[in-house]
One Martini backbone bead per residue (centre of mass of N, CA, C, O) as a GRO file, in nm:
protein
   98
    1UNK     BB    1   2.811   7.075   7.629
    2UNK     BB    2   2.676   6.846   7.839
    3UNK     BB    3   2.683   7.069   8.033
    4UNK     BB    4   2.454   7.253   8.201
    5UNK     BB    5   2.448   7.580   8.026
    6UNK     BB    6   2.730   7.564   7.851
    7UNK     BB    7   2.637   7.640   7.590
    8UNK     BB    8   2.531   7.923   7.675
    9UNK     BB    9   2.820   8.034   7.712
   10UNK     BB   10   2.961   7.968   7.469
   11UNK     BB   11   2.758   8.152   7.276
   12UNK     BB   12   2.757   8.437   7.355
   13UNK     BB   13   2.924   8.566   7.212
   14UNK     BB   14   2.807   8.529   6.931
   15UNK     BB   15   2.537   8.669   7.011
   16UNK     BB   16   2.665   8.955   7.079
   17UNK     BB   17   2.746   9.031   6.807
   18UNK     BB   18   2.510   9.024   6.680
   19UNK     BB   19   2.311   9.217   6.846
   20UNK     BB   20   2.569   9.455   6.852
   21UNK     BB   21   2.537   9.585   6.567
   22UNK     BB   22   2.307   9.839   6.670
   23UNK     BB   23   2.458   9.890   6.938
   24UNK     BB   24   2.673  10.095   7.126
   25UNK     BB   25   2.853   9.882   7.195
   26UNK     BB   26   2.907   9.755   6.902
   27UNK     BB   27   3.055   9.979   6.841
   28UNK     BB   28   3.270  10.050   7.027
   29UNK     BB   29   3.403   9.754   6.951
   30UNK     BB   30   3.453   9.807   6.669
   31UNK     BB   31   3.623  10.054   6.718
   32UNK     BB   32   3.868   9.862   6.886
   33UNK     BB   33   3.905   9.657   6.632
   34UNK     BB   34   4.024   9.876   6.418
   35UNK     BB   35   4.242   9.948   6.551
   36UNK     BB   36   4.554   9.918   6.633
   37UNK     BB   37   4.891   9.804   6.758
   38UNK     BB   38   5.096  10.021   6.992
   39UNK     BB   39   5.266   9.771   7.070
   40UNK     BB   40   5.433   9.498   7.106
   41UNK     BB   41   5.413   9.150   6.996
   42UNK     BB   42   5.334   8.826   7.145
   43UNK     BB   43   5.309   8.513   6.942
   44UNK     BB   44   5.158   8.202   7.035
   45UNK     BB   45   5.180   7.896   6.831
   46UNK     BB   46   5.049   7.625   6.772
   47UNK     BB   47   5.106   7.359   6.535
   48UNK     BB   48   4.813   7.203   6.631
   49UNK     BB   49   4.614   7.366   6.586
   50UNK     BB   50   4.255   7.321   6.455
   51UNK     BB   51   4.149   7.607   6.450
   52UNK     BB   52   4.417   7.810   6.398
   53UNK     BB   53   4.584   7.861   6.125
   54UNK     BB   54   4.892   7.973   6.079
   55UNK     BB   55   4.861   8.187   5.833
   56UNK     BB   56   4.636   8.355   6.022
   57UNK     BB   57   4.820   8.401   6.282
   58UNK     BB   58   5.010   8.564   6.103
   59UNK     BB   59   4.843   8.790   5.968
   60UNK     BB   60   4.816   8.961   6.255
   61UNK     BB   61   5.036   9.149   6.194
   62UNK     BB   62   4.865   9.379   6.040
   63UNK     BB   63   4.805   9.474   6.330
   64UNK     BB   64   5.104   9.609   6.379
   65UNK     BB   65   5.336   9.891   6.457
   66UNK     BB   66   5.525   9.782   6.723
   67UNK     BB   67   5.585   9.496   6.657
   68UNK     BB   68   5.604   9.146   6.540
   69UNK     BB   69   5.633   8.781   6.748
   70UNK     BB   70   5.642   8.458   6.609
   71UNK     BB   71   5.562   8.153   6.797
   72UNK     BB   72   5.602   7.805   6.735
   73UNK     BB   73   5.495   7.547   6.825
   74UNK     BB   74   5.588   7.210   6.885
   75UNK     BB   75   5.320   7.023   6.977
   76UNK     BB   76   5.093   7.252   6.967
   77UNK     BB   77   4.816   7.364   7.057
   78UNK     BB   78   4.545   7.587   7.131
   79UNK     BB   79   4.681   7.593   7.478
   80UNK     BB   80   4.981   7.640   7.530
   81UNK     BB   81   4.999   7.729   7.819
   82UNK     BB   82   4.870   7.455   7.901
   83UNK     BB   83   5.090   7.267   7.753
   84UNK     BB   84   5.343   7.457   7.748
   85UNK     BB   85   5.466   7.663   7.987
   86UNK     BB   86   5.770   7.689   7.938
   87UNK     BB   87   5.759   7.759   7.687
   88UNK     BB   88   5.620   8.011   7.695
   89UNK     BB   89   5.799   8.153   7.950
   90UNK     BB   90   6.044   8.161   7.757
   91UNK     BB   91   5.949   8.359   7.530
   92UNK     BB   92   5.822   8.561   7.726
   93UNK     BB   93   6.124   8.637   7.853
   94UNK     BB   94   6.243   8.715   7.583
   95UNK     BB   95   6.065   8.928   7.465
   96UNK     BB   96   6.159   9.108   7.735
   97UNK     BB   97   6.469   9.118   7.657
   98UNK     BB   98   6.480   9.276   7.421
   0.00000   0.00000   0.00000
């Protein structure tokens, strides 16, 4: 945040939720993010995220209408992709094989 921009860069997502809720285009997102999501889904969460707590990351489960898998990594953050790509890797190859 303390690099020139970055933090401009950083919060423009949520100015635009803010703007767009009156404007076409945030129907339109709004309206997508209501949908259900109709294909299986899996979801791999760091058990030290300080972000999004697991009950949290479970919960969105119900918005998943063909089949929901939830893998907690232990010892991964924020960014398991990052922290431990191996392990996401093997996720998700089992999950493909299923």
């Amino acid at each position: 945040m303390l690099t020139p921009r970055v933090s401009h860069t950083a919060l423009e997502g949520f100015r635009w939720c803010v703007r767009s809720q009156f404007r076409p285009d945030g129907a339109r997102y709004a309206a997508a993010m209501a949908r259900r999501v109709t294909v299986p889904v899996l979801q791999i969460h760091g058990e030290a995220d300080p972000w999004v707590p697991d009950r949290v990351a479970r919960a969105s489960a119900r918005w998943c209408d063909a089949g929901h898998v939830h893998r907690t990594l232990s010892g991964v953050g924020h960014f398991p992709h990052q922290e431990a790509p191996q392990h996401v890797t093997d996720a998700l190859l089992d999950f493909l094989d299923e």
